C-alpha cells in the first residue's frame, strides 16, 4: 500500500520536516525490517535528509541553492519557475531509508524534509513501506 | 530480471524522455504493486524526473547546469569531460519510482529523463521491477 | 540484516572508494538477484557513484563542489560547516544498485564513493541487501 502525506506549504521556498509523519506510518504498518521509499510527485519540489536540530541549517541550504540557481536568469520556460525545476533535479524526488528493528535507520542528527521550491501550494509525499520478510 | 533500455544520444548534452519505454516494461511484467529501480551504468550521465510537457524546462536545466559546471575550468582529469562527471554526481545515477495499481506513480507533469552529459554515445538504462507481493 | 561499513576519514573533504567492501558483503550474503541499498547516516557527508579508475575525477568533483559551495559564505548556522550540509543535500545520502547474477550491476568505470565533507571523522555507511527471490 502507498501512503500519502499531505502538505500545505506557506512560502515560495520552504523545507518542512516530515520525519514524525513517516515514523507514524511505519509504526502503524508493524514492519520490523525493510525499506521506506519516499517519492515526491511534483516537478518543482524535492526531498532531502539533513540536520533537523538547528533550523539555520536548512535555511542555509535554501539560501545557497537560490544563490546558485536564481529566479531571474534568462530562462526559456515562460512560467517563471525554471529555478524551482532545476532545484528539483539537483535535490531529487526519490529517497530510500532502511528500516531495522521497527525503526527508520536515520542518523542522530538526520530529519527528512519535503523541499518546496515554488510554493505556496498543496503538495504530497508518497510513502511506500516494504517488508523484507526477515 | 533486469531490463536494458538502449539509447543513442546525438549531442554532447541531451535529456531523453524514457517514460514510455519504462511503462512498456512494467506492462509486460504484469506487476501491480512494487518498486521500479532505475540505474545508469555510466559516469558521465545521469537520470532525473522532471517536467516533460514543455521541452524548455529540460533545456533550462541543461543550460543552468552547464553555467554552474562549465566545460573549460582548469580540471585535473585530462579527458576533457570532468564537467560531465561532476554533473553525473549532482544529478545522480539511481532513482526509484513506486508502482501501484499496475502503474508508475508519477505526478501529472513528471517524465523520466536519461541525462547525457558527454555524448554523443551509445548508452543504457537498467530497469529492475520488483513485485512486493501485495 | 543491515551491515555497517566503518570509515575513518583523514581530511576535511575526501572521497573514499568502498566498492570492494560492499562487494564482500554481497559475496557473503549469497544473494544472486536483488537490490543493494546504501545509506549514509550523517548530515555532512554523502554517497556517490562515479569513476574510480583515474583519481583526478573525484578530486575535480570535490574541488568544483567547494568552488560552488564555499566554506566562508555568510551562513546562519554557527558551527562553520554549512557548506558540508549543503553538499550533503546536493550529493545525497541514499543510493540503490541492482544485483544480478550475484554481482553489483556497476558500469565498467563505476566505483561507489563515501563522500566526506566535514572530516576528519569516524563515519559509517549502512548497507542493506534485499533478495528478490527470483
Short mmCIF file of C-alpha atoms in Angstrom, two decimals:
data_model
loop_
_atom_site.label_atom_id
_atom_site.label_comp_id
_atom_site.label_asym_id
_atom_site.label_seq_id
_atom_site.Cartn_x
_atom_site.Cartn_y
_atom_site.Cartn_z
CA UNK A 1 0.00 0.00 0.00
CA UNK A 2 1.17 3.51 -0.81
CA UNK A 3 0.52 6.24 1.74
CA UNK A 4 0.15 9.95 1.10
CA UNK A 5 1.44 12.72 3.35
CA UNK A 6 -0.42 15.92 2.53
CA UNK A 7 1.43 19.18 2.94
CA UNK A 8 0.33 22.81 2.71
CA UNK A 9 3.35 25.00 2.08
CA UNK A 10 3.26 28.68 3.01
CA UNK A 11 6.18 30.29 1.17
CA UNK A 12 7.85 30.09 -2.24
CA UNK A 13 10.81 28.22 -0.71
CA UNK A 14 10.32 26.13 2.43
CA UNK A 15 11.71 22.91 3.92
CA UNK A 16 9.19 21.01 6.06
CA UNK A 17 10.27 18.27 8.47
CA UNK A 18 8.07 15.22 7.79
CA UNK A 19 10.02 12.68 9.86
CA UNK A 20 7.33 12.17 12.50
CA UNK A 21 4.59 11.57 9.90
CA UNK A 22 6.74 8.90 8.25
CA UNK A 23 7.56 7.31 11.62
CA UNK A 24 3.83 7.19 12.41
CA UNK A 25 3.11 5.36 9.13
CA UNK A 26 5.92 2.91 9.93
CA UNK A 27 4.55 2.28 13.45
CA UNK A 28 1.06 1.62 12.04
CA UNK A 29 2.47 -0.80 9.44
CA UNK A 30 4.06 -3.05 12.06
CA UNK A 31 7.02 -3.63 9.72
CA UNK A 32 10.19 -4.55 11.60
CA UNK A 33 12.70 -4.88 8.74
CA UNK A 34 12.54 -3.44 5.25
CA UNK A 35 12.81 -0.29 3.18
CA UNK A 36 10.95 3.02 3.26
CA UNK A 37 10.56 4.52 -0.23
CA UNK A 38 9.87 8.27 -0.33
CA UNK A 39 8.70 9.95 -3.52
CA UNK A 40 7.64 13.50 -4.44
CA UNK A 41 5.22 13.55 -7.43
CA UNK A 42 5.98 17.20 -8.24
CA UNK A 43 8.45 18.82 -10.64
CA UNK A 44 9.18 21.95 -8.58
CA UNK A 45 9.81 20.26 -5.22
CA UNK A 46 12.14 17.63 -3.78
CA UNK A 47 13.05 15.59 -0.74
CA UNK A 48 16.24 15.67 1.31
CA UNK A 49 17.65 14.24 4.53
CA UNK A 50 19.67 16.70 6.59
CA UNK A 51 20.03 18.24 10.05
CA UNK A 52 16.77 18.93 11.88
CA UNK A 53 18.14 20.16 15.23
CA UNK A 54 19.22 23.67 14.16
CA UNK A 55 16.78 25.30 11.69
CA UNK A 56 19.58 27.54 10.38
CA UNK A 57 20.98 24.51 8.51
CA UNK A 58 18.01 24.18 6.17
CA UNK A 59 17.77 27.96 5.78
CA UNK A 60 21.43 27.99 4.70
CA UNK A 61 20.69 25.19 2.20
CA UNK A 62 17.72 27.09 0.76
CA UNK A 63 19.62 30.37 0.54
CA UNK A 64 22.69 28.85 -1.10
CA UNK A 65 20.63 26.92 -3.67
CA UNK A 66 18.81 30.17 -4.54
CA UNK A 67 22.13 31.97 -4.93
CA UNK A 68 23.45 29.28 -7.29
CA UNK A 69 20.14 28.92 -9.17
CA UNK A 70 18.49 32.34 -9.09
CA UNK A 71 14.89 33.00 -10.05
CA UNK A 72 15.68 35.78 -12.51
CA UNK A 73 18.06 34.23 -15.05
CA UNK A 74 17.18 34.44 -18.71
CA UNK A 75 15.25 31.13 -18.79
CA UNK A 76 13.33 29.74 -21.79
CA UNK A 77 10.43 28.24 -19.80
CA UNK A 78 7.87 31.03 -19.53
CA UNK A 79 6.15 30.16 -16.24
CA UNK A 80 8.72 31.95 -14.07
CA UNK A 81 9.65 28.83 -12.11
CA UNK A 82 12.58 27.31 -14.01
CA UNK A 83 14.74 27.79 -10.91
CA UNK A 84 12.35 25.51 -8.98
CA UNK A 85 12.54 22.80 -11.68
CA UNK A 86 16.36 22.93 -11.63
CA UNK A 87 16.49 22.71 -7.82
CA UNK A 88 14.14 19.71 -8.03
CA UNK A 89 16.61 17.89 -10.29
CA UNK A 90 19.58 18.80 -8.05
CA UNK A 91 17.90 17.76 -4.77
CA UNK A 92 15.97 14.80 -6.22
CA UNK A 93 12.47 13.38 -5.97
CA UNK A 94 13.17 9.86 -4.63
CA UNK A 95 15.00 8.70 -1.49
CA UNK A 96 15.20 5.40 0.39
CA UNK A 97 15.67 4.82 4.12
CA UNK A 98 16.47 1.46 5.72
CA UNK A 99 14.05 0.03 8.33
CA UNK A 100 15.52 -2.10 11.10
CA UNK A 101 14.06 -3.23 14.43
CA UNK A 102 10.83 -1.38 13.55
CA UNK A 103 12.59 1.98 13.14
CA UNK A 104 13.94 4.20 10.37
CA UNK A 105 17.76 3.94 10.49
CA UNK A 106 18.29 7.71 10.49
CA UNK A 107 21.49 9.15 11.93
CA UNK A 108 21.37 11.06 15.23
CA UNK A 109 21.07 14.46 13.53
CA UNK A 110 19.04 13.43 10.46
CA UNK A 111 15.50 14.53 9.69
CA UNK A 112 13.56 14.05 6.44
CA UNK A 113 12.48 17.27 4.72
CA UNK A 114 9.97 17.98 1.99
CA UNK A 115 11.54 20.77 -0.10
CA UNK A 116 9.18 23.35 -1.58
CA UNK A 117 10.75 25.43 -4.36
CA UNK A 118 7.63 27.01 -5.95
CA UNK A 119 5.04 27.48 -3.22
CA UNK A 120 2.80 28.16 -1.59
CA UNK A 121 0.92 25.05 -2.78
CA UNK A 122 -0.82 21.86 -1.74
CA UNK A 123 1.75 19.06 -2.03
CA UNK A 124 2.05 15.32 -1.41
CA UNK A 125 4.81 12.91 -0.46
CA UNK A 126 4.24 9.25 -1.35
CA UNK A 127 5.49 6.71 1.18
CA UNK A 128 5.76 3.02 0.41
CA UNK A 129 6.99 0.67 3.14
CA UNK A 130 8.27 -2.73 2.03
CA UNK A 131 8.73 -5.63 4.41
CA UNK A 132 11.72 -7.78 3.51
CA UNK A 133 10.31 -10.65 5.48
CA UNK A 134 13.37 -11.17 7.67
CA UNK B 1 15.16 -9.85 -14.15
CA UNK B 2 16.99 -6.68 -15.14
CA UNK B 3 15.97 -4.97 -18.36
CA UNK B 4 18.10 -2.71 -20.55
CA UNK B 5 16.87 0.38 -22.37
CA UNK B 6 19.33 1.19 -25.15
CA UNK B 7 19.80 4.83 -26.05
CA UNK B 8 21.72 6.54 -28.87
CA UNK B 9 22.39 10.14 -27.88
CA UNK B 10 23.05 12.75 -30.57
CA UNK B 11 24.59 15.72 -28.77
CA UNK B 12 27.13 16.37 -26.01
CA UNK B 13 24.30 17.35 -23.63
CA UNK B 14 20.82 15.91 -24.11
CA UNK B 15 17.89 14.82 -21.94
CA UNK B 16 15.86 11.96 -23.42
CA UNK B 17 12.38 11.09 -22.16
CA UNK B 18 12.31 7.32 -21.48
CA UNK B 19 9.00 7.18 -19.59
CA UNK B 20 7.12 5.22 -22.25
CA UNK B 21 9.88 2.57 -22.54
CA UNK B 22 9.74 2.05 -18.77
CA UNK B 23 5.93 1.89 -18.80
CA UNK B 24 6.11 -0.73 -21.55
CA UNK B 25 8.45 -2.89 -19.44
CA UNK B 26 6.08 -2.52 -16.49
CA UNK B 27 3.06 -3.53 -18.60
CA UNK B 28 4.90 -6.61 -19.87
CA UNK B 29 5.89 -7.62 -16.32
CA UNK B 30 2.30 -7.74 -15.11
CA UNK B 31 3.41 -6.31 -11.74
CA UNK B 32 0.61 -4.48 -9.94
CA UNK B 33 2.39 -3.28 -6.79
CA UNK B 34 6.10 -2.79 -6.19
CA UNK B 35 9.10 -0.64 -6.97
CA UNK B 36 10.80 0.35 -10.22
CA UNK B 37 14.57 0.72 -9.80
CA UNK B 38 16.31 2.83 -12.45
CA UNK B 39 20.09 2.82 -12.81
CA UNK B 40 22.56 4.42 -15.22
CA UNK B 41 25.81 2.39 -15.51
CA UNK B 42 27.79 5.38 -16.82
CA UNK B 43 29.95 8.00 -15.08
CA UNK B 44 29.19 10.92 -17.40
CA UNK B 45 25.40 10.58 -17.48
CA UNK B 46 22.51 10.58 -15.01
CA UNK B 47 18.79 10.14 -14.56
CA UNK B 48 16.22 12.69 -13.41
CA UNK B 49 12.47 13.06 -13.08
CA UNK B 50 11.12 16.44 -14.14
CA UNK B 51 8.58 18.16 -16.38
CA UNK B 52 8.03 16.55 -19.77
CA UNK B 53 5.22 18.76 -21.13
CA UNK B 54 7.28 21.84 -22.03
CA UNK B 55 10.70 20.96 -23.53
CA UNK B 56 12.05 24.35 -22.41
CA UNK B 57 12.18 23.04 -18.82
CA UNK B 58 14.84 20.44 -19.55
CA UNK B 59 16.74 22.83 -21.79
CA UNK B 60 16.83 25.33 -18.89
CA UNK B 61 18.11 22.58 -16.58
CA UNK B 62 20.85 21.62 -19.04
CA UNK B 63 21.88 25.23 -19.65
CA UNK B 64 21.98 26.16 -15.97
CA UNK B 65 24.00 23.07 -15.01
CA UNK B 66 26.48 23.94 -17.79
CA UNK B 67 26.74 27.50 -16.49
CA UNK B 68 27.46 26.29 -12.93
CA UNK B 69 29.77 23.48 -14.06
CA UNK B 70 31.47 24.70 -17.25
CA UNK B 71 33.45 22.50 -19.60
CA UNK B 72 36.54 24.72 -19.64
CA UNK B 73 37.58 25.02 -15.98
CA UNK B 74 41.13 24.11 -15.04
CA UNK B 75 40.36 20.44 -14.29
CA UNK B 76 42.93 17.77 -13.37
CA UNK B 77 41.29 14.90 -15.27
CA UNK B 78 42.79 15.06 -18.77
CA UNK B 79 39.96 13.62 -20.87
CA UNK B 80 38.12 16.95 -21.20
CA UNK B 81 34.92 15.65 -19.60
CA UNK B 82 35.29 16.45 -15.90
CA UNK B 83 32.20 18.67 -16.17
CA UNK B 84 30.18 15.61 -17.26
CA UNK B 85 31.45 13.55 -14.28
CA UNK B 86 30.53 16.34 -11.85
CA UNK B 87 27.04 16.73 -13.36
CA UNK B 88 26.60 12.95 -13.02
CA UNK B 89 27.28 13.17 -9.27
CA UNK B 90 24.93 16.16 -8.87
CA UNK B 91 22.03 14.62 -10.83
CA UNK B 92 22.60 11.03 -9.67
CA UNK B 93 22.68 7.60 -11.26
CA UNK B 94 19.94 5.80 -9.30
CA UNK B 95 16.25 6.64 -8.80
CA UNK B 96 13.24 4.71 -7.53
CA UNK B 97 9.59 5.06 -8.56
CA UNK B 98 6.65 3.46 -6.73
CA UNK B 99 4.35 1.06 -8.66
CA UNK B 100 0.70 0.93 -7.65
CA UNK B 101 -2.33 -0.48 -9.46
CA UNK B 102 -0.03 -1.59 -12.29
CA UNK B 103 1.23 1.94 -12.97
CA UNK B 104 4.24 4.12 -12.15
CA UNK B 105 3.09 6.66 -9.54
CA UNK B 106 4.45 9.66 -11.44
CA UNK B 107 2.97 13.08 -10.84
CA UNK B 108 0.84 14.70 -13.55
CA UNK B 109 3.77 16.65 -15.02
CA UNK B 110 6.56 14.16 -14.35
CA UNK B 111 8.56 12.33 -17.01
CA UNK B 112 11.69 10.24 -16.54
CA UNK B 113 14.77 11.52 -18.42
CA UNK B 114 18.08 9.94 -19.26
CA UNK B 115 20.65 12.76 -18.96
CA UNK B 116 23.55 12.71 -21.39
CA UNK B 117 26.44 14.95 -20.36
CA UNK B 118 29.23 13.66 -22.63
CA UNK B 119 27.66 12.46 -25.85
CA UNK B 120 27.03 11.51 -28.47
CA UNK B 121 27.32 7.88 -27.33
CA UNK B 122 25.58 4.55 -27.04
CA UNK B 123 24.09 4.39 -23.53
CA UNK B 124 21.99 2.08 -21.37
CA UNK B 125 19.50 2.46 -18.54
CA UNK B 126 18.98 -0.59 -16.32
CA UNK B 127 15.44 -1.18 -15.10
CA UNK B 128 14.58 -3.65 -12.37
CA UNK B 129 10.95 -4.10 -11.38
CA UNK B 130 10.27 -5.68 -8.00
CA UNK B 131 6.89 -7.09 -7.01
CA UNK B 132 6.10 -6.58 -3.35
CA UNK B 133 3.52 -9.32 -3.47
CA UNK B 134 0.68 -7.27 -2.03
CA UNK C 1 20.09 -7.61 8.14
CA UNK C 2 21.77 -4.24 7.89
CA UNK C 3 25.55 -4.11 7.64
CA UNK C 4 27.86 -1.27 8.67
CA UNK C 5 30.98 -0.21 6.83
CA UNK C 6 33.17 1.78 9.23
CA UNK C 7 35.30 4.54 7.77
CA UNK C 8 38.00 6.77 9.27
CA UNK C 9 38.39 9.86 7.12
CA UNK C 10 41.62 11.84 7.20
CA UNK C 11 40.83 15.22 5.63
CA UNK C 12 38.03 17.77 5.68
CA UNK C 13 36.99 16.73 2.15
CA UNK C 14 37.70 13.22 0.92
CA UNK C 15 36.07 10.62 -1.33
CA UNK C 16 36.75 7.02 -0.29
CA UNK C 17 36.14 4.08 -2.65
CA UNK C 18 34.05 1.50 -0.74
CA UNK C 19 33.16 -0.74 -3.70
CA UNK C 20 35.20 -3.73 -2.56
CA UNK C 21 33.73 -3.68 0.98
CA UNK C 22 30.22 -3.70 -0.49
CA UNK C 23 31.11 -6.50 -2.92
CA UNK C 24 32.47 -8.52 0.01
CA UNK C 25 29.18 -8.12 1.90
CA UNK C 26 27.29 -9.20 -1.21
CA UNK C 27 29.50 -12.27 -1.66
CA UNK C 28 28.96 -13.27 1.98
CA UNK C 29 25.18 -12.85 1.64
CA UNK C 30 24.93 -15.34 -1.21
CA UNK C 31 22.24 -13.17 -2.84
CA UNK C 32 22.04 -13.69 -6.61
CA UNK C 33 19.30 -11.23 -7.57
CA UNK C 34 18.05 -8.20 -5.68
CA UNK C 35 18.86 -4.66 -4.63
CA UNK C 36 21.72 -3.14 -2.64
CA UNK C 37 20.56 -0.15 -0.56
CA UNK C 38 23.32 2.24 0.52
CA UNK C 39 22.70 4.85 3.19
CA UNK C 40 24.86 7.46 4.94
CA UNK C 41 23.52 8.32 8.44
CA UNK C 42 25.38 11.64 8.56
CA UNK C 43 24.34 15.21 7.63
CA UNK C 44 27.74 16.44 6.42
CA UNK C 45 28.61 13.50 4.15
CA UNK C 46 27.13 11.73 1.14
CA UNK C 47 27.46 8.84 -1.27
CA UNK C 48 28.08 8.93 -5.00
CA UNK C 49 28.85 6.57 -7.85
CA UNK C 50 31.47 7.84 -10.30
CA UNK C 51 34.74 6.99 -11.99
CA UNK C 52 37.24 5.07 -9.87
CA UNK C 53 40.00 4.48 -12.43
CA UNK C 54 41.52 7.97 -12.52
CA UNK C 55 41.65 9.62 -9.05
CA UNK C 56 41.69 13.07 -10.69
CA UNK C 57 37.96 12.65 -11.44
CA UNK C 58 36.90 12.64 -7.77
CA UNK C 59 39.37 15.40 -6.96
CA UNK C 60 37.79 17.53 -9.72
CA UNK C 61 34.33 16.77 -8.26
CA UNK C 62 35.44 17.79 -4.75
CA UNK C 63 37.17 20.95 -5.96
CA UNK C 64 34.25 22.10 -8.12
CA UNK C 65 31.69 21.48 -5.36
CA UNK C 66 33.87 23.53 -2.99
CA UNK C 67 34.08 26.34 -5.54
CA UNK C 68 30.28 26.41 -5.95
CA UNK C 69 29.60 25.97 -2.23
CA UNK C 70 32.48 27.66 -0.39
CA UNK C 71 33.20 27.26 3.29
CA UNK C 72 33.36 31.00 4.01
CA UNK C 73 29.98 32.36 2.87
CA UNK C 74 27.92 34.37 5.34
CA UNK C 75 26.00 31.36 6.70
CA UNK C 76 23.50 31.41 9.61
CA UNK C 77 24.47 28.04 11.10
CA UNK C 78 27.27 28.81 13.56
CA UNK C 79 29.24 25.55 13.50
CA UNK C 80 31.31 26.50 10.45
CA UNK C 81 30.15 23.53 8.39
CA UNK C 82 27.11 24.77 6.47
CA UNK C 83 28.97 24.10 3.23
CA UNK C 84 29.21 20.42 4.22
CA UNK C 85 25.46 20.21 4.95
CA UNK C 86 24.65 21.79 1.57
CA UNK C 87 26.98 19.40 -0.30
CA UNK C 88 25.31 16.51 1.53
CA UNK C 89 21.91 17.56 0.14
CA UNK C 90 23.31 18.03 -3.38
CA UNK C 91 25.14 14.68 -3.49
CA UNK C 92 22.55 12.73 -1.48
CA UNK C 93 22.59 10.20 1.36
CA UNK C 94 20.81 7.24 -0.28
CA UNK C 95 21.60 5.26 -3.44
CA UNK C 96 20.46 1.93 -4.85
CA UNK C 97 22.39 -0.53 -7.01
CA UNK C 98 20.88 -3.52 -8.81
CA UNK C 99 22.18 -7.03 -8.03
CA UNK C 100 22.14 -9.60 -10.82
CA UNK C 101 23.90 -12.93 -11.15
CA UNK C 102 25.42 -12.41 -7.68
CA UNK C 103 27.11 -9.14 -8.68
CA UNK C 104 26.51 -5.38 -8.36
CA UNK C 105 25.49 -4.13 -11.82
CA UNK C 106 28.01 -1.30 -11.86
CA UNK C 107 29.21 0.10 -15.16
CA UNK C 108 32.77 -0.59 -16.33
CA UNK C 109 34.12 2.67 -14.90
CA UNK C 110 31.87 3.00 -11.85
CA UNK C 111 33.01 2.83 -8.24
CA UNK C 112 30.99 3.67 -5.12
CA UNK C 113 32.41 6.51 -3.02
CA UNK C 114 31.73 7.65 0.52
CA UNK C 115 31.94 11.47 0.38
CA UNK C 116 33.36 13.22 3.43
CA UNK C 117 32.62 16.95 3.53
CA UNK C 118 33.44 17.77 7.18
CA UNK C 119 36.22 15.43 8.32
CA UNK C 120 38.33 14.05 9.64
CA UNK C 121 35.80 11.85 11.49
CA UNK C 122 34.66 8.33 12.17
CA UNK C 123 31.83 7.55 9.73
CA UNK C 124 29.53 4.71 8.74
CA UNK C 125 27.78 3.54 5.59
CA UNK C 126 24.73 1.31 6.08
CA UNK C 127 24.29 -1.48 3.53
CA UNK C 128 21.11 -3.50 3.24
CA UNK C 129 20.94 -6.26 0.64
CA UNK C 130 17.49 -7.46 -0.37
CA UNK C 131 16.89 -10.72 -2.19
CA UNK C 132 14.04 -10.51 -4.69
CA UNK C 133 13.70 -14.26 -4.69
CA UNK C 134 13.97 -14.72 -8.43
#
